[in-house]
Structures are given as structure tokens and as C-alpha cells.
């Protein structure tokens, strides 16, 4: 499937076949593609918790307004992020570089994140969101559908998955075999509504 078709056909699906089992190879393929997302300084803040125990799925469903995707998806991933990725051995993210270049990047990373909790948190959300989109597009290409989700109690789910104190939950992604079509696509804002030329006060002319 080419990327334009995957983008066009990805929709948020809410009803999955609870009997469908995803093979370990398919699961690995999807997660491998998530790992190829870009991240600032290649810090790869994402951490993935796969909810595999049916009992935990039931508990999470109760914490998520009883949304059926939680129990019925073949794969349910809590995408988290490490706020301290910037200081958790960042040299391993640049291990292939000669020592001098590695040193320059490590200095830049330190300057960018040290004592900046808001930037550390924002970075987790940026990286996790990019990984989620890779995951959902790869799922589409593999014949699956998906649903990104924030409709759950983050604090309670964090406790259930034993989220480390310096990590944050970004969102969940449910992936499975669709049993019902999604709602018709919502209204899209136009390019004119959302694109500007140099300044917000200048509309962008995109006509030929
Ligand atoms: C961050 C985020 C959180 C979402 N949370 C939920 C959710 O908890 N439950 C749900 O059914 N859909 C959820 N959605 C799906 C949105 O409703 C959906 O993306 C939007 O209506 C656009 O539809 P589409 O994804 O089919 O294009 C979420 C989407 C995003 C991006």
C-alpha cells in the first residue's frame, strides 16, 4: 500500500473482532515501524506497554468509559514516553558517531533539556505522537484498522501499568480487524482555514 492510500484510508475504528489474533510477526512489524519515527536528537522517548492480559484489558475498559476497542482490539498499546531520555545514556542513540561529533551532540542535548521540565514533557508528547501515527499507518498497510485514544483515566492506567515517575502516558492505540465501519469522516477544515503565508495575518494562496 502506498503512503497516500494508507493516510486516506486510516480511520478511527471503534469495533474490532475480539476473536482475531495478531501474529507475533505482525506485532513486531508494527512496532518496528513505530521505532522508525523521527525524534528530536534521535532520543526515541517512546516506550510501549502492550496490554496482553485479558483481565487488565477489562480493568482498563472500566477506566475508559467502557469503550469496546479496549477489550476487542487484537493489539492495545499504551504509548508512553521517558521525560528523562535526554539524560538516560544518550550516547547509545549516537553510538555510531566518532567521539568528537558524539561529544558535540551530547552537549547540545544537555543544553536543550537540562532544567527545562516543560520542554522534557513536550518532547515526550511529540515523539509519542509521531510513533503513534507510524503505528497506525503501518497497521493500515498490514490490513488492520486502528483507533488513537485518550478517553481513559490516565492516572489510574498509569498505576495499573506501573508507570515510572519520570515517564508520561501519551495516548493508547488500539489495532484490530474492523467489524463495523467508522462514522462518516468528520468535516475537514479547509487549507485556507489552517494555512498562512509567513504571518497569521496573511492568508496563504495555494491556487495555481
Ligand atoms: C489524541 C486522540 C485521542 C482520541 N481519543 C479517542 C478515544 O478515546 N476514543 C475514540 O473512539 N476515538 C478517539 N480518537 C479518535 C478521534 O475521534 C478521530 O481521530 C477524529 O474524529 C477524526 O476521525 P478519523 O481518525 O477517523 O479521521 C482520538 C483521536 C486522537 C488523535
PDB file of C-alpha atoms and ligand atoms in Angstrom:
ATOM      1  CA  UNK A   1       0.000   0.000   0.000  1.00  0.00           C
ATOM      2  CA  UNK A   2       1.414   3.394  -0.890  1.00  0.00           C
ATOM      3  CA  UNK A   3       1.586   6.083   1.747  1.00  0.00           C
ATOM      4  CA  UNK A   4      -1.143   8.273   0.227  1.00  0.00           C
ATOM      5  CA  UNK A   5      -3.640   5.394   0.312  1.00  0.00           C
ATOM      6  CA  UNK A   6      -2.691   4.485   3.872  1.00  0.00           C
ATOM      7  CA  UNK A   7      -3.210   8.094   5.000  1.00  0.00           C
ATOM      8  CA  UNK A   8      -6.520   8.365   3.143  1.00  0.00           C
ATOM      9  CA  UNK A   9      -7.850   5.021   4.393  1.00  0.00           C
ATOM     10  CA  UNK A  10      -6.799   5.279   8.039  1.00  0.00           C
ATOM     11  CA  UNK A  11      -9.874   5.981  10.084  1.00  0.00           C
ATOM     12  CA  UNK A  12     -10.617   5.710  13.796  1.00  0.00           C
ATOM     13  CA  UNK A  13     -12.429   2.394  14.108  1.00  0.00           C
ATOM     14  CA  UNK A  14     -14.379   1.590  17.272  1.00  0.00           C
ATOM     15  CA  UNK A  15     -15.464  -2.021  16.696  1.00  0.00           C
ATOM     16  CA  UNK A  16     -12.968  -4.841  16.306  1.00  0.00           C
ATOM     17  CA  UNK A  17     -13.274  -8.614  16.091  1.00  0.00           C
ATOM     18  CA  UNK A  18     -12.449  -9.831  19.628  1.00  0.00           C
ATOM     19  CA  UNK A  19     -11.572 -13.313  18.277  1.00  0.00           C
ATOM     20  CA  UNK A  20      -8.861 -12.124  15.920  1.00  0.00           C
ATOM     21  CA  UNK A  21      -5.300 -12.919  16.999  1.00  0.00           C
ATOM     22  CA  UNK A  22      -2.408 -10.905  15.614  1.00  0.00           C
ATOM     23  CA  UNK A  23       0.688 -12.998  14.920  1.00  0.00           C
ATOM     24  CA  UNK A  24       3.920 -12.172  16.763  1.00  0.00           C
ATOM     25  CA  UNK A  25       5.484 -11.355  13.364  1.00  0.00           C
ATOM     26  CA  UNK A  26       2.755  -8.809  12.619  1.00  0.00           C
ATOM     27  CA  UNK A  27       3.115  -7.288  16.092  1.00  0.00           C
ATOM     28  CA  UNK A  28       6.880  -6.998  15.640  1.00  0.00           C
ATOM     29  CA  UNK A  29       6.419  -5.462  12.188  1.00  0.00           C
ATOM     30  CA  UNK A  30       4.065  -2.773  13.530  1.00  0.00           C
ATOM     31  CA  UNK A  31       6.273  -1.892  16.476  1.00  0.00           C
ATOM     32  CA  UNK A  32       9.387  -1.911  14.289  1.00  0.00           C
ATOM     33  CA  UNK A  33       7.729   0.712  12.091  1.00  0.00           C
ATOM     34  CA  UNK A  34       6.828   2.786  15.154  1.00  0.00           C
ATOM     35  CA  UNK A  35      10.510   2.794  16.100  1.00  0.00           C
ATOM     36  CA  UNK A  36      11.384   4.418  12.763  1.00  0.00           C
ATOM     37  CA  UNK A  37       9.527   7.638  13.662  1.00  0.00           C
ATOM     38  CA  UNK A  38      11.631  10.793  13.949  1.00  0.00           C
ATOM     39  CA  UNK A  39      12.514  12.204  17.383  1.00  0.00           C
ATOM     40  CA  UNK A  40      14.443  15.295  18.432  1.00  0.00           C
ATOM     41  CA  UNK A  41      18.153  14.480  18.792  1.00  0.00           C
ATOM     42  CA  UNK A  42      17.143  10.879  17.977  1.00  0.00           C
ATOM     43  CA  UNK A  43      16.248  10.474  21.657  1.00  0.00           C
ATOM     44  CA  UNK A  44      13.411   7.996  20.925  1.00  0.00           C
ATOM     45  CA  UNK A  45      11.448   8.906  24.039  1.00  0.00           C
ATOM     46  CA  UNK A  46       8.711   6.356  23.269  1.00  0.00           C
ATOM     47  CA  UNK A  47       8.090   3.335  25.450  1.00  0.00           C
ATOM     48  CA  UNK A  48       5.353   0.873  24.518  1.00  0.00           C
ATOM     49  CA  UNK A  49       3.303  -1.122  27.003  1.00  0.00           C
ATOM     50  CA  UNK A  50       1.335  -3.871  25.249  1.00  0.00           C
ATOM     51  CA  UNK A  51      -1.783  -4.735  27.215  1.00  0.00           C
ATOM     52  CA  UNK A  52      -1.971  -8.513  26.716  1.00  0.00           C
ATOM     53  CA  UNK A  53      -3.666  -9.823  29.846  1.00  0.00           C
ATOM     54  CA  UNK A  54      -7.487 -10.020  29.323  1.00  0.00           C
ATOM     55  CA  UNK A  55      -8.050  -9.179  32.995  1.00  0.00           C
ATOM     56  CA  UNK A  56      -6.041  -5.950  32.658  1.00  0.00           C
ATOM     57  CA  UNK A  57      -7.920  -5.134  29.459  1.00  0.00           C
ATOM     58  CA  UNK A  58     -11.206  -5.455  31.372  1.00  0.00           C
ATOM     59  CA  UNK A  59      -9.914  -3.189  34.121  1.00  0.00           C
ATOM     60  CA  UNK A  60      -8.739  -0.599  31.604  1.00  0.00           C
ATOM     61  CA  UNK A  61     -12.087  -0.720  29.793  1.00  0.00           C
ATOM     62  CA  UNK A  62     -13.748   0.286  33.067  1.00  0.00           C
ATOM     63  CA  UNK A  63     -11.303   3.199  33.232  1.00  0.00           C
ATOM     64  CA  UNK A  64     -12.114   4.198  29.638  1.00  0.00           C
ATOM     65  CA  UNK A  65     -15.850   4.849  29.609  1.00  0.00           C
ATOM     66  CA  UNK A  66     -16.463   1.200  28.663  1.00  0.00           C
ATOM     67  CA  UNK A  67     -15.099   1.726  25.156  1.00  0.00           C
ATOM     68  CA  UNK A  68     -15.174  -1.668  23.368  1.00  0.00           C
ATOM     69  CA  UNK A  69     -11.893  -1.108  21.483  1.00  0.00           C
ATOM     70  CA  UNK A  70     -10.050  -1.680  24.752  1.00  0.00           C
ATOM     71  CA  UNK A  71     -11.035  -5.330  25.083  1.00  0.00           C
ATOM     72  CA  UNK A  72     -11.689  -6.165  21.421  1.00  0.00           C
ATOM     73  CA  UNK A  73      -8.554  -4.867  19.711  1.00  0.00           C
ATOM     74  CA  UNK A  74      -6.008  -7.516  18.720  1.00  0.00           C
ATOM     75  CA  UNK A  75      -3.252  -5.190  19.893  1.00  0.00           C
ATOM     76  CA  UNK A  76      -3.611  -2.456  22.507  1.00  0.00           C
ATOM     77  CA  UNK A  77      -0.559  -0.298  23.047  1.00  0.00           C
ATOM     78  CA  UNK A  78      -0.147   2.322  25.763  1.00  0.00           C
ATOM     79  CA  UNK A  79       2.320   4.722  24.231  1.00  0.00           C
ATOM     80  CA  UNK A  80       4.372   6.296  26.981  1.00  0.00           C
ATOM     81  CA  UNK A  81       7.470   8.443  26.960  1.00  0.00           C
ATOM     82  CA  UNK A  82      10.562   8.907  29.069  1.00  0.00           C
ATOM     83  CA  UNK A  83      10.919  12.539  30.204  1.00  0.00           C
ATOM     84  CA  UNK A  84      14.500  11.744  31.155  1.00  0.00           C
ATOM     85  CA  UNK A  85      15.507  10.234  27.802  1.00  0.00           C
ATOM     86  CA  UNK A  86      17.812  13.248  27.363  1.00  0.00           C
ATOM     87  CA  UNK A  87      19.987  12.051  30.263  1.00  0.00           C
ATOM     88  CA  UNK A  88      19.468   8.301  30.094  1.00  0.00           C
ATOM     89  CA  UNK A  89      22.693   7.309  28.350  1.00  0.00           C
ATOM     90  CA  UNK A  90      22.013   9.429  25.249  1.00  0.00           C
ATOM     91  CA  UNK A  91      25.373   8.267  23.857  1.00  0.00           C
ATOM     92  CA  UNK A  92      23.701   4.974  22.904  1.00  0.00           C
ATOM     93  CA  UNK A  93      21.493   6.924  20.484  1.00  0.00           C
ATOM     94  CA  UNK A  94      24.651   8.218  18.767  1.00  0.00           C
ATOM     95  CA  UNK A  95      26.948   5.227  19.263  1.00  0.00           C
ATOM     96  CA  UNK A  96      27.914   5.100  15.570  1.00  0.00           C
ATOM     97  CA  UNK A  97      29.463   8.604  15.560  1.00  0.00           C
ATOM     98  CA  UNK A  98      33.164   9.436  16.057  1.00  0.00           C
ATOM     99  CA  UNK A  99      33.878  10.608  19.610  1.00  0.00           C
ATOM    100  CA  UNK A 100      34.209  14.336  18.835  1.00  0.00           C
ATOM    101  CA  UNK A 101      30.901  14.528  16.986  1.00  0.00           C
ATOM    102  CA  UNK A 102      29.234  12.451  19.676  1.00  0.00           C
ATOM    103  CA  UNK A 103      30.518  14.903  22.290  1.00  0.00           C
ATOM    104  CA  UNK A 104      29.062  17.868  20.388  1.00  0.00           C
ATOM    105  CA  UNK A 105      25.637  16.283  20.160  1.00  0.00           C
ATOM    106  CA  UNK A 106      25.629  15.243  23.818  1.00  0.00           C
ATOM    107  CA  UNK A 107      26.483  18.826  24.812  1.00  0.00           C
ATOM    108  CA  UNK A 108      23.671  20.165  22.643  1.00  0.00           C
ATOM    109  CA  UNK A 109      21.193  17.674  24.156  1.00  0.00           C
ATOM    110  CA  UNK A 110      22.186  18.681  27.674  1.00  0.00           C
ATOM    111  CA  UNK A 111      21.809  22.387  26.889  1.00  0.00           C
ATOM    112  CA  UNK A 112      18.422  21.863  25.262  1.00  0.00           C
ATOM    113  CA  UNK A 113      16.774  19.888  28.086  1.00  0.00           C
ATOM    114  CA  UNK A 114      18.554  20.457  31.410  1.00  0.00           C
ATOM    115  CA  UNK A 115      16.332  22.279  33.949  1.00  0.00           C
ATOM    116  CA  UNK A 116      13.511  22.574  31.374  1.00  0.00           C
ATOM    117  CA  UNK A 117      10.706  20.299  32.589  1.00  0.00           C
ATOM    118  CA  UNK A 118       8.166  21.726  30.157  1.00  0.00           C
ATOM    119  CA  UNK A 119      10.430  21.014  27.177  1.00  0.00           C
ATOM    120  CA  UNK A 120      11.132  17.500  28.502  1.00  0.00           C
ATOM    121  CA  UNK A 121       7.385  16.852  28.761  1.00  0.00           C
ATOM    122  CA  UNK A 122       6.584  18.394  25.361  1.00  0.00           C
ATOM    123  CA  UNK A 123       9.231  16.216  23.729  1.00  0.00           C
ATOM    124  CA  UNK A 124       7.623  13.060  25.108  1.00  0.00           C
ATOM    125  CA  UNK A 125       4.304  14.081  23.545  1.00  0.00           C
ATOM    126  CA  UNK A 126       5.899  14.996  20.191  1.00  0.00           C
ATOM    127  CA  UNK A 127       7.836  11.751  19.921  1.00  0.00           C
ATOM    128  CA  UNK A 128       4.969   9.577  21.138  1.00  0.00           C
ATOM    129  CA  UNK A 129       2.514  11.176  18.708  1.00  0.00           C
ATOM    130  CA  UNK A 130       4.848  10.623  15.756  1.00  0.00           C
ATOM    131  CA  UNK A 131       5.381   6.984  16.763  1.00  0.00           C
ATOM    132  CA  UNK A 132       1.589   6.542  17.101  1.00  0.00           C
ATOM    133  CA  UNK A 133       0.998   7.799  13.576  1.00  0.00           C
ATOM    134  CA  UNK A 134       3.638   5.423  12.201  1.00  0.00           C
ATOM    135  CA  UNK A 135       1.973   2.590  14.089  1.00  0.00           C
ATOM    136  CA  UNK A 136      -1.471   3.404  12.701  1.00  0.00           C
ATOM    137  CA  UNK A 137      -0.288   3.812   9.101  1.00  0.00           C
ATOM    138  CA  UNK A 138       1.702   0.579   9.294  1.00  0.00           C
ATOM    139  CA  UNK A 139      -1.405  -1.157  10.697  1.00  0.00           C
ATOM    140  CA  UNK A 140      -3.414   0.055   7.708  1.00  0.00           C
ATOM    141  CA  UNK A 141      -0.763  -1.225   5.324  1.00  0.00           C
ATOM    142  CA  UNK A 142      -0.906  -4.624   7.059  1.00  0.00           C
ATOM    143  CA  UNK A 143      -4.694  -4.894   6.641  1.00  0.00           C
ATOM    144  CA  UNK A 144      -5.652  -3.692  10.121  1.00  0.00           C
ATOM    145  CA  UNK A 145      -7.554  -0.711  11.446  1.00  0.00           C
ATOM    146  CA  UNK A 146      -6.800   1.384  14.480  1.00  0.00           C
ATOM    147  CA  UNK A 147      -8.062   3.927  16.973  1.00  0.00           C
ATOM    148  CA  UNK A 148      -5.940   6.506  18.807  1.00  0.00           C
ATOM    149  CA  UNK A 149      -7.324   7.020  22.312  1.00  0.00           C
ATOM    150  CA  UNK A 150      -7.137   9.484  25.190  1.00  0.00           C
ATOM    151  CA  UNK A 151     -10.577   8.665  26.567  1.00  0.00           C
ATOM    152  CA  UNK A 152      -9.354   6.991  29.748  1.00  0.00           C
ATOM    153  CA  UNK A 153      -8.209   7.823  33.265  1.00  0.00           C
ATOM    154  CA  UNK A 154      -4.501   8.495  32.768  1.00  0.00           C
ATOM    155  CA  UNK A 155      -3.658   8.390  36.471  1.00  0.00           C
ATOM    156  CA  UNK A 156      -5.409   5.071  37.122  1.00  0.00           C
ATOM    157  CA  UNK A 157      -3.995   3.448  33.968  1.00  0.00           C
ATOM    158  CA  UNK A 158      -0.551   4.748  34.936  1.00  0.00           C
ATOM    159  CA  UNK A 159      -0.885   2.973  38.294  1.00  0.00           C
ATOM    160  CA  UNK A 160      -2.032  -0.250  36.619  1.00  0.00           C
ATOM    161  CA  UNK A 161       0.951  -0.363  34.254  1.00  0.00           C
ATOM    162  CA  UNK A 162       3.373   0.755  36.984  1.00  0.00           C
ATOM    163  CA  UNK A 163       4.385   3.832  35.019  1.00  0.00           C
ATOM    164  CA  UNK A 164       7.750   5.104  36.298  1.00  0.00           C
ATOM    165  CA  UNK A 165       7.572   8.561  37.927  1.00  0.00           C
ATOM    166  CA  UNK A 166       9.697  10.187  35.216  1.00  0.00           C
ATOM    167  CA  UNK A 167       7.586   8.768  32.376  1.00  0.00           C
ATOM    168  CA  UNK A 168       4.268  10.015  30.975  1.00  0.00           C
ATOM    169  CA  UNK A 169       1.432   8.362  29.086  1.00  0.00           C
ATOM    170  CA  UNK A 170       0.963   9.960  25.660  1.00  0.00           C
ATOM    171  CA  UNK A 171      -2.047   8.025  24.338  1.00  0.00           C
ATOM    172  CA  UNK A 172      -3.262   4.494  23.610  1.00  0.00           C
ATOM    173  CA  UNK A 173      -3.556   2.935  20.184  1.00  0.00           C
ATOM    174  CA  UNK A 174      -5.984   0.064  19.592  1.00  0.00           C
ATOM    175  CA  UNK A 175      -5.386  -2.055  16.482  1.00  0.00           C
ATOM    176  CA  UNK A 176      -7.550  -4.860  15.152  1.00  0.00           C
ATOM    177  CA  UNK A 177      -9.802  -6.291  12.470  1.00  0.00           C
ATOM    178  CA  UNK A 178     -12.728  -3.980  11.856  1.00  0.00           C
ATOM    179  CA  UNK A 179     -16.253  -5.392  12.289  1.00  0.00           C
ATOM    180  CA  UNK A 180     -18.131  -2.131  11.782  1.00  0.00           C
ATOM    181  CA  UNK A 181     -17.416   0.861   9.573  1.00  0.00           C
ATOM    182  CA  UNK A 182     -16.382   4.037  11.390  1.00  0.00           C
ATOM    183  CA  UNK A 183     -18.635   7.046  11.461  1.00  0.00           C
ATOM    184  CA  UNK A 184     -18.527   9.097   8.258  1.00  0.00           C
ATOM    185  CA  UNK A 185     -15.420  11.245   8.231  1.00  0.00           C
ATOM    186  CA  UNK A 186     -15.893  14.472  10.202  1.00  0.00           C
ATOM    187  CA  UNK A 187     -15.836  17.828   8.482  1.00  0.00           C
ATOM    188  CA  UNK A 188     -12.337  18.794   7.452  1.00  0.00           C
ATOM    189  CA  UNK A 189     -11.209  22.388   7.836  1.00  0.00           C
ATOM    190  CA  UNK A 190     -10.076  23.808   4.512  1.00  0.00           C
ATOM    191  CA  UNK A 191      -6.480  24.609   3.596  1.00  0.00           C
ATOM    192  CA  UNK A 192      -7.492  28.278   3.684  1.00  0.00           C
ATOM    193  CA  UNK A 193      -8.648  27.860   7.296  1.00  0.00           C
ATOM    194  CA  UNK A 194      -5.361  26.454   8.522  1.00  0.00           C
ATOM    195  CA  UNK A 195      -2.562  27.674   6.200  1.00  0.00           C
ATOM    196  CA  UNK A 196      -0.955  31.084   6.396  1.00  0.00           C
ATOM    197  CA  UNK A 197       1.775  32.819   4.492  1.00  0.00           C
ATOM    198  CA  UNK A 198       4.648  33.970   6.723  1.00  0.00           C
ATOM    199  CA  UNK A 199       2.296  35.518   9.317  1.00  0.00           C
ATOM    200  CA  UNK A 200      -1.051  34.569  10.797  1.00  0.00           C
ATOM    201  CA  UNK A 201      -2.484  37.798   9.406  1.00  0.00           C
ATOM    202  CA  UNK A 202      -1.770  36.707   5.814  1.00  0.00           C
ATOM    203  CA  UNK A 203      -3.883  34.067   4.106  1.00  0.00           C
ATOM    204  CA  UNK A 204      -1.991  31.538   2.025  1.00  0.00           C
ATOM    205  CA  UNK A 205      -2.846  31.489  -1.702  1.00  0.00           C
ATOM    206  CA  UNK A 206      -2.449  27.909  -2.905  1.00  0.00           C
ATOM    207  CA  UNK A 207      -4.243  28.221  -6.237  1.00  0.00           C
ATOM    208  CA  UNK A 208      -2.206  27.721  -9.437  1.00  0.00           C
TER     209      UNK A 208
HETATM  210  C1  LIG B   1      -5.229  12.096  20.573  1.00  0.00           C
HETATM  211  C2  LIG B   1      -6.503  11.436  20.127  1.00  0.00           C
HETATM  212  C3  LIG B   1      -7.344  10.850  21.058  1.00  0.00           C
HETATM  213  C4  LIG B   1      -8.511  10.189  20.662  1.00  0.00           C
HETATM  214  N1  LIG B   1      -9.255   9.529  21.603  1.00  0.00           N
HETATM  215  C5  LIG B   1     -10.295   8.755  21.190  1.00  0.00           C
HETATM  216  C6  LIG B   1     -10.971   7.927  22.114  1.00  0.00           C
HETATM  217  O1  LIG B   1     -10.669   7.859  23.297  1.00  0.00           O
HETATM  218  N2  LIG B   1     -11.988   7.180  21.643  1.00  0.00           N
HETATM  219  C7  LIG B   1     -12.373   7.186  20.341  1.00  0.00           C
HETATM  220  O2  LIG B   1     -13.305   6.459  19.971  1.00  0.00           O
HETATM  221  N3  LIG B   1     -11.728   7.962  19.435  1.00  0.00           N
HETATM  222  C8  LIG B   1     -10.694   8.735  19.814  1.00  0.00           C
HETATM  223  N4  LIG B   1      -9.988   9.488  18.914  1.00  0.00           N
HETATM  224  C9  LIG B   1     -10.398   9.457  17.516  1.00  0.00           C
HETATM  225  C10 LIG B   1     -10.924  10.806  17.006  1.00  0.00           C
HETATM  226  O3  LIG B   1     -12.258  10.967  17.399  1.00  0.00           O
HETATM  227  C11 LIG B   1     -10.774  10.800  15.470  1.00  0.00           C
HETATM  228  O4  LIG B   1      -9.396  10.751  15.157  1.00  0.00           O
HETATM  229  C12 LIG B   1     -11.366  12.028  14.797  1.00  0.00           C
HETATM  230  O5  LIG B   1     -12.755  12.093  14.966  1.00  0.00           O
HETATM  231  C13 LIG B   1     -11.059  12.024  13.295  1.00  0.00           C
HETATM  232  O6  LIG B   1     -11.538  10.829  12.692  1.00  0.00           O
HETATM  233  P1  LIG B   1     -10.588   9.837  11.896  1.00  0.00           P
HETATM  234  O7  LIG B   1      -9.449   9.466  12.810  1.00  0.00           O
HETATM  235  O8  LIG B   1     -11.435   8.664  11.535  1.00  0.00           O
HETATM  236  O9  LIG B   1     -10.072  10.577  10.699  1.00  0.00           O
HETATM  237  C14 LIG B   1      -8.854  10.165  19.297  1.00  0.00           C
HETATM  238  C15 LIG B   1      -8.013  10.780  18.364  1.00  0.00           C
HETATM  239  C16 LIG B   1      -6.844  11.376  18.772  1.00  0.00           C
HETATM  240  C17 LIG B   1      -5.916  11.969  17.739  1.00  0.00           C
END
